[in-house]
Amino acid sequence: MAREFSAGGVVLRKMRGSWFLAVIEPHMERPKKPTKGRGPRPRAAATVIALPKGTIDKGEAPEQTALREVTEETGVRGELVCKLVDIKYFYVRSWGDRARVFKIVSFYLLLYRSGRLGDIAPEMRIEVQRAFWLPLKDAPSALSYDGERKVANSAIEYLEAHPELGTHATNTAH
Ligand code: ATP
């Protein structure tokens, strides 16, 4: 079975006293051609809300991948705090060899440092439809994938155990 390894990040930012995290709406595959005339209309693809992540390049440490992918996909830069969890899932490639893939994604906790959400390269807009700040408390229900909901819960637990993170001066906006 094919295997893939990716890494991603939960970027936290405190704004007006509450925590938010950077999430993306990835561009999902859509029907190539709209159905014309009669017959059922193509169903609009449901909106997916996901964490920024991407493939670990050769020679790259997973935490570097997380920092790089967060910036590429969201436009903001974060500072590494710690590793959160690894999530695992299977999927079937919808292109090429249509192989069944076992994928492991390592997630890291980052604190917002600089940059503007959505300030991404034009070519990245093919992958990312939108990036926005989601209230952290909503993330365990708003994220689309079970594994990523667990990641959000683990970020919430980390914050509860480390309340000093909220006093980080450069991270907060009032
Ligand atoms: P990457 O962002 O790591 O470069 P990618 O965009 O090529 O990867 P994935 O995001 O892993 O690929 O998506 C491949 C398939 O897996 C899609 O069908 C997607 O809906 C599904 N998928 C993505 N994340 C998860 C997850 N956490 N749990 C289950 N399925 C997922």
mmCIF file of N, CA, C and O and ligand atoms in Angstrom, residues 4-7 24 26-29 48 50-56 69 73 87-95 101 103-105 107 127 144-149 151, ligand 1:
data_model
loop_
_atom_site.group_PDB
_atom_site.id
_atom_site.type_symbol
_atom_site.label_atom_id
_atom_site.label_comp_id
_atom_site.label_asym_id
_atom_site.label_seq_id
_atom_site.Cartn_x
_atom_site.Cartn_y
_atom_site.Cartn_z
ATOM 1 N N GLU A 4 1.919 7.983 2.706
ATOM 2 C CA GLU A 4 2.253 9.413 2.569
ATOM 3 C C GLU A 4 2.441 10.002 3.958
ATOM 4 O O GLU A 4 1.745 9.614 4.906
ATOM 5 N N PHE A 5 3.367 10.957 4.042
ATOM 6 C CA PHE A 5 3.647 11.610 5.320
ATOM 7 C C PHE A 5 3.533 13.116 5.129
ATOM 8 O O PHE A 5 4.219 13.687 4.276
ATOM 9 N N SER A 6 2.691 13.724 5.923
ATOM 10 C CA SER A 6 2.519 15.174 5.849
ATOM 11 C C SER A 6 2.658 15.760 7.246
ATOM 12 O O SER A 6 2.685 15.015 8.238
ATOM 13 N N ALA A 7 2.746 17.075 7.303
ATOM 14 C CA ALA A 7 2.782 17.757 8.600
ATOM 15 C C ALA A 7 2.006 19.052 8.468
ATOM 16 O O ALA A 7 1.936 19.661 7.395
ATOM 17 N N ILE A 24 -8.435 26.567 6.843
ATOM 18 C CA ILE A 24 -8.586 26.808 5.408
ATOM 19 C C ILE A 24 -9.794 26.046 4.862
ATOM 20 O O ILE A 24 -10.237 25.058 5.451
ATOM 21 N N PRO A 26 -10.112 24.076 1.700
ATOM 22 C CA PRO A 26 -9.374 23.627 0.510
ATOM 23 C C PRO A 26 -10.323 23.532 -0.685
ATOM 24 O O PRO A 26 -11.517 23.338 -0.505
ATOM 25 N N HIS A 27 -9.767 23.698 -1.871
ATOM 26 C CA HIS A 27 -10.564 23.490 -3.077
ATOM 27 C C HIS A 27 -10.753 22.006 -3.239
ATOM 28 O O HIS A 27 -9.780 21.274 -3.401
ATOM 29 N N MET A 28 -11.964 21.521 -3.184
ATOM 30 C CA MET A 28 -12.190 20.092 -3.376
ATOM 31 C C MET A 28 -12.495 19.858 -4.857
ATOM 32 O O MET A 28 -12.810 20.793 -5.584
ATOM 33 N N GLU A 29 -12.376 18.574 -5.243
ATOM 34 C CA GLU A 29 -12.655 18.275 -6.655
ATOM 35 C C GLU A 29 -14.127 18.510 -6.953
ATOM 36 O O GLU A 29 -14.981 18.215 -6.148
ATOM 37 N N VAL A 48 -15.449 22.106 3.007
ATOM 38 C CA VAL A 48 -14.563 21.410 3.930
ATOM 39 C C VAL A 48 -13.773 22.459 4.700
ATOM 40 O O VAL A 48 -13.261 23.413 4.113
ATOM 41 N N ALA A 50 -10.531 22.742 7.123
ATOM 42 C CA ALA A 50 -9.393 21.887 7.456
ATOM 43 C C ALA A 50 -8.236 22.699 8.030
ATOM 44 O O ALA A 50 -8.229 23.934 7.956
ATOM 45 N N LEU A 51 -7.290 21.995 8.571
ATOM 46 C CA LEU A 51 -6.069 22.630 9.078
ATOM 47 C C LEU A 51 -5.050 22.706 7.943
ATOM 48 O O LEU A 51 -5.024 21.824 7.076
ATOM 49 N N PRO A 52 -4.191 23.722 7.944
ATOM 50 C CA PRO A 52 -3.144 23.779 6.912
ATOM 51 C C PRO A 52 -2.127 22.658 7.122
ATOM 52 O O PRO A 52 -1.716 22.399 8.253
ATOM 53 N N LYS A 53 -1.747 22.022 6.032
ATOM 54 C CA LYS A 53 -0.774 20.919 6.113
ATOM 55 C C LYS A 53 -0.238 20.626 4.719
ATOM 56 O O LYS A 53 -0.786 21.115 3.729
ATOM 57 N N GLY A 54 0.795 19.808 4.639
ATOM 58 C CA GLY A 54 1.312 19.420 3.327
ATOM 59 C C GLY A 54 2.396 18.370 3.454
ATOM 60 O O GLY A 54 2.828 18.018 4.563
ATOM 61 N N THR A 55 2.820 17.900 2.301
ATOM 62 C CA THR A 55 3.794 16.817 2.233
ATOM 63 C C THR A 55 5.147 17.209 2.814
ATOM 64 O O THR A 55 5.652 18.307 2.541
ATOM 65 N N ILE A 56 5.734 16.305 3.572
ATOM 66 C CA ILE A 56 7.077 16.527 4.116
ATOM 67 C C ILE A 56 8.075 16.309 2.973
ATOM 68 O O ILE A 56 8.152 15.220 2.405
ATOM 69 N N GLU A 69 4.201 25.032 5.467
ATOM 70 C CA GLU A 69 2.862 24.846 4.898
ATOM 71 C C GLU A 69 1.861 25.843 5.478
ATOM 72 O O GLU A 69 0.973 26.316 4.783
ATOM 73 N N GLU A 73 -0.075 28.200 2.935
ATOM 74 C CA GLU A 73 -1.526 28.015 2.753
ATOM 75 C C GLU A 73 -2.383 29.082 3.431
ATOM 76 O O GLU A 73 -3.532 29.271 3.054
ATOM 77 N N ILE A 87 -2.068 12.072 13.203
ATOM 78 C CA ILE A 87 -3.337 11.446 12.836
ATOM 79 C C ILE A 87 -3.089 10.534 11.638
ATOM 80 O O ILE A 87 -2.126 10.716 10.887
ATOM 81 N N LYS A 88 -3.944 9.534 11.484
ATOM 82 C CA LYS A 88 -3.776 8.530 10.427
ATOM 83 C C LYS A 88 -5.087 8.324 9.714
ATOM 84 O O LYS A 88 -6.144 8.314 10.366
ATOM 85 N N TYR A 89 -5.019 8.201 8.405
ATOM 86 C CA TYR A 89 -6.239 7.859 7.661
ATOM 87 C C TYR A 89 -5.883 7.176 6.351
ATOM 88 O O TYR A 89 -4.725 7.174 5.942
ATOM 89 N N PHE A 90 -6.899 6.562 5.758
ATOM 90 C CA PHE A 90 -6.756 5.929 4.444
ATOM 91 C C PHE A 90 -7.562 6.740 3.451
ATOM 92 O O PHE A 90 -8.605 7.280 3.800
ATOM 93 N N TYR A 91 -7.076 6.814 2.240
ATOM 94 C CA TYR A 91 -7.921 7.339 1.169
ATOM 95 C C TYR A 91 -7.500 6.686 -0.139
ATOM 96 O O TYR A 91 -6.445 6.046 -0.209
ATOM 97 N N VAL A 92 -8.346 6.823 -1.141
ATOM 98 C CA VAL A 92 -8.041 6.255 -2.453
ATOM 99 C C VAL A 92 -7.760 7.416 -3.391
ATOM 100 O O VAL A 92 -8.561 8.356 -3.481
ATOM 101 N N ARG A 93 -6.608 7.367 -4.058
ATOM 102 C CA ARG A 93 -6.253 8.446 -4.996
ATOM 103 C C ARG A 93 -7.279 8.514 -6.110
ATOM 104 O O ARG A 93 -7.593 7.488 -6.717
ATOM 105 N N SER A 94 -7.752 9.711 -6.363
ATOM 106 C CA SER A 94 -8.768 9.848 -7.410
ATOM 107 C C SER A 94 -8.093 10.149 -8.743
ATOM 108 O O SER A 94 -8.742 10.405 -9.728
ATOM 109 N N TRP A 95 -6.767 10.174 -8.763
ATOM 110 C CA TRP A 95 -6.036 10.436 -9.990
ATOM 111 C C TRP A 95 -4.985 9.322 -10.167
ATOM 112 O O TRP A 95 -4.762 8.528 -9.253
ATOM 113 N N VAL A 101 -4.161 4.663 -0.132
ATOM 114 C CA VAL A 101 -3.030 5.312 0.537
ATOM 115 C C VAL A 101 -3.246 5.302 2.041
ATOM 116 O O VAL A 101 -4.351 5.596 2.520
ATOM 117 N N LYS A 103 -2.050 7.284 5.192
ATOM 118 C CA LYS A 103 -1.403 8.579 5.396
ATOM 119 C C LYS A 103 -1.265 8.921 6.873
ATOM 120 O O LYS A 103 -2.185 8.677 7.653
ATOM 121 N N ILE A 104 -0.103 9.444 7.226
ATOM 122 C CA ILE A 104 0.128 9.908 8.604
ATOM 123 C C ILE A 104 0.425 11.405 8.531
ATOM 124 O O ILE A 104 1.276 11.835 7.746
ATOM 125 N N VAL A 105 -0.278 12.179 9.329
ATOM 126 C CA VAL A 105 -0.030 13.628 9.361
ATOM 127 C C VAL A 105 0.313 14.038 10.801
ATOM 128 O O VAL A 105 -0.460 13.788 11.726
ATOM 129 N N PHE A 107 0.854 16.875 13.533
ATOM 130 C CA PHE A 107 0.405 18.257 13.762
ATOM 131 C C PHE A 107 1.169 18.914 14.907
ATOM 132 O O PHE A 107 1.441 18.278 15.929
ATOM 133 N N GLU A 127 -5.283 25.593 -4.566
ATOM 134 C CA GLU A 127 -5.473 24.623 -3.480
ATOM 135 C C GLU A 127 -6.344 25.154 -2.358
ATOM 136 O O GLU A 127 -7.042 24.397 -1.701
ATOM 137 N N SER A 144 -13.811 19.519 9.511
ATOM 138 C CA SER A 144 -14.536 18.482 8.780
ATOM 139 C C SER A 144 -14.083 17.063 9.093
ATOM 140 O O SER A 144 -14.884 16.137 9.002
ATOM 141 N N TYR A 145 -12.818 16.886 9.398
ATOM 142 C CA TYR A 145 -12.309 15.520 9.580
ATOM 143 C C TYR A 145 -12.152 15.186 11.059
ATOM 144 O O TYR A 145 -11.610 15.997 11.829
ATOM 145 N N ASP A 146 -12.575 13.981 11.412
ATOM 146 C CA ASP A 146 -12.471 13.497 12.803
ATOM 147 C C ASP A 146 -11.073 13.665 13.386
ATOM 148 O O ASP A 146 -10.911 14.126 14.503
ATOM 149 N N GLY A 147 -10.075 13.261 12.593
ATOM 150 C CA GLY A 147 -8.691 13.330 13.068
ATOM 151 C C GLY A 147 -8.311 14.761 13.430
ATOM 152 O O GLY A 147 -7.677 15.015 14.458
ATOM 153 N N GLU A 148 -8.721 15.718 12.610
ATOM 154 C CA GLU A 148 -8.376 17.122 12.860
ATOM 155 C C GLU A 148 -9.168 17.677 14.041
ATOM 156 O O GLU A 148 -8.705 18.569 14.751
ATOM 157 N N ARG A 149 -10.344 17.131 14.292
ATOM 158 C CA ARG A 149 -11.106 17.534 15.496
ATOM 159 C C ARG A 149 -10.329 17.116 16.738
ATOM 160 O O ARG A 149 -10.299 17.835 17.734
ATOM 161 N N VAL A 151 -7.116 16.857 16.856
ATOM 162 C CA VAL A 151 -5.981 17.782 16.934
ATOM 163 C C VAL A 151 -6.414 19.062 17.655
ATOM 164 O O VAL A 151 -5.711 19.574 18.529
HETATM 165 P P1 ATP B 1 -1.362 17.350 1.639
HETATM 166 O O1 ATP B 1 -2.193 18.523 2.114
HETATM 167 O O2 ATP B 1 -0.886 16.509 2.793
HETATM 168 O O3 ATP B 1 -0.300 17.726 0.657
HETATM 169 P P2 ATP B 1 -3.348 16.317 -0.270
HETATM 170 O O4 ATP B 1 -4.070 17.603 -0.388
HETATM 171 O O5 ATP B 1 -2.684 15.736 -1.469
HETATM 172 O O6 ATP B 1 -2.308 16.326 0.917
HETATM 173 P P3 ATP B 1 -5.210 15.079 1.550
HETATM 174 O O7 ATP B 1 -5.553 16.397 2.146
HETATM 175 O O8 ATP B 1 -4.668 14.021 2.457
HETATM 176 O O9 ATP B 1 -4.287 15.168 0.289
HETATM 177 O O10 ATP B 1 -6.521 14.554 0.856
HETATM 178 C C1 ATP B 1 -6.586 13.283 0.205
HETATM 179 C C2 ATP B 1 -7.956 12.688 0.503
HETATM 180 O O11 ATP B 1 -8.034 12.425 1.903
HETATM 181 C C3 ATP B 1 -9.125 13.611 0.174
HETATM 182 O O12 ATP B 1 -10.177 12.806 -0.319
HETATM 183 C C4 ATP B 1 -9.492 14.213 1.493
HETATM 184 O O13 ATP B 1 -10.859 14.524 1.550
HETATM 185 C C5 ATP B 1 -9.139 13.111 2.466
HETATM 186 N N1 ATP B 1 -8.685 13.619 3.776
HETATM 187 C C6 ATP B 1 -7.917 14.706 4.031
HETATM 188 N N2 ATP B 1 -7.690 14.850 5.346
HETATM 189 C C7 ATP B 1 -8.331 13.820 5.939
HETATM 190 C C8 ATP B 1 -8.468 13.400 7.284
HETATM 191 N N3 ATP B 1 -7.913 14.085 8.290
HETATM 192 N N4 ATP B 1 -9.182 12.281 7.531
HETATM 193 C C9 ATP B 1 -9.750 11.578 6.525
HETATM 194 N N5 ATP B 1 -9.664 11.912 5.229
HETATM 195 C C10 ATP B 1 -8.958 13.018 4.939
#
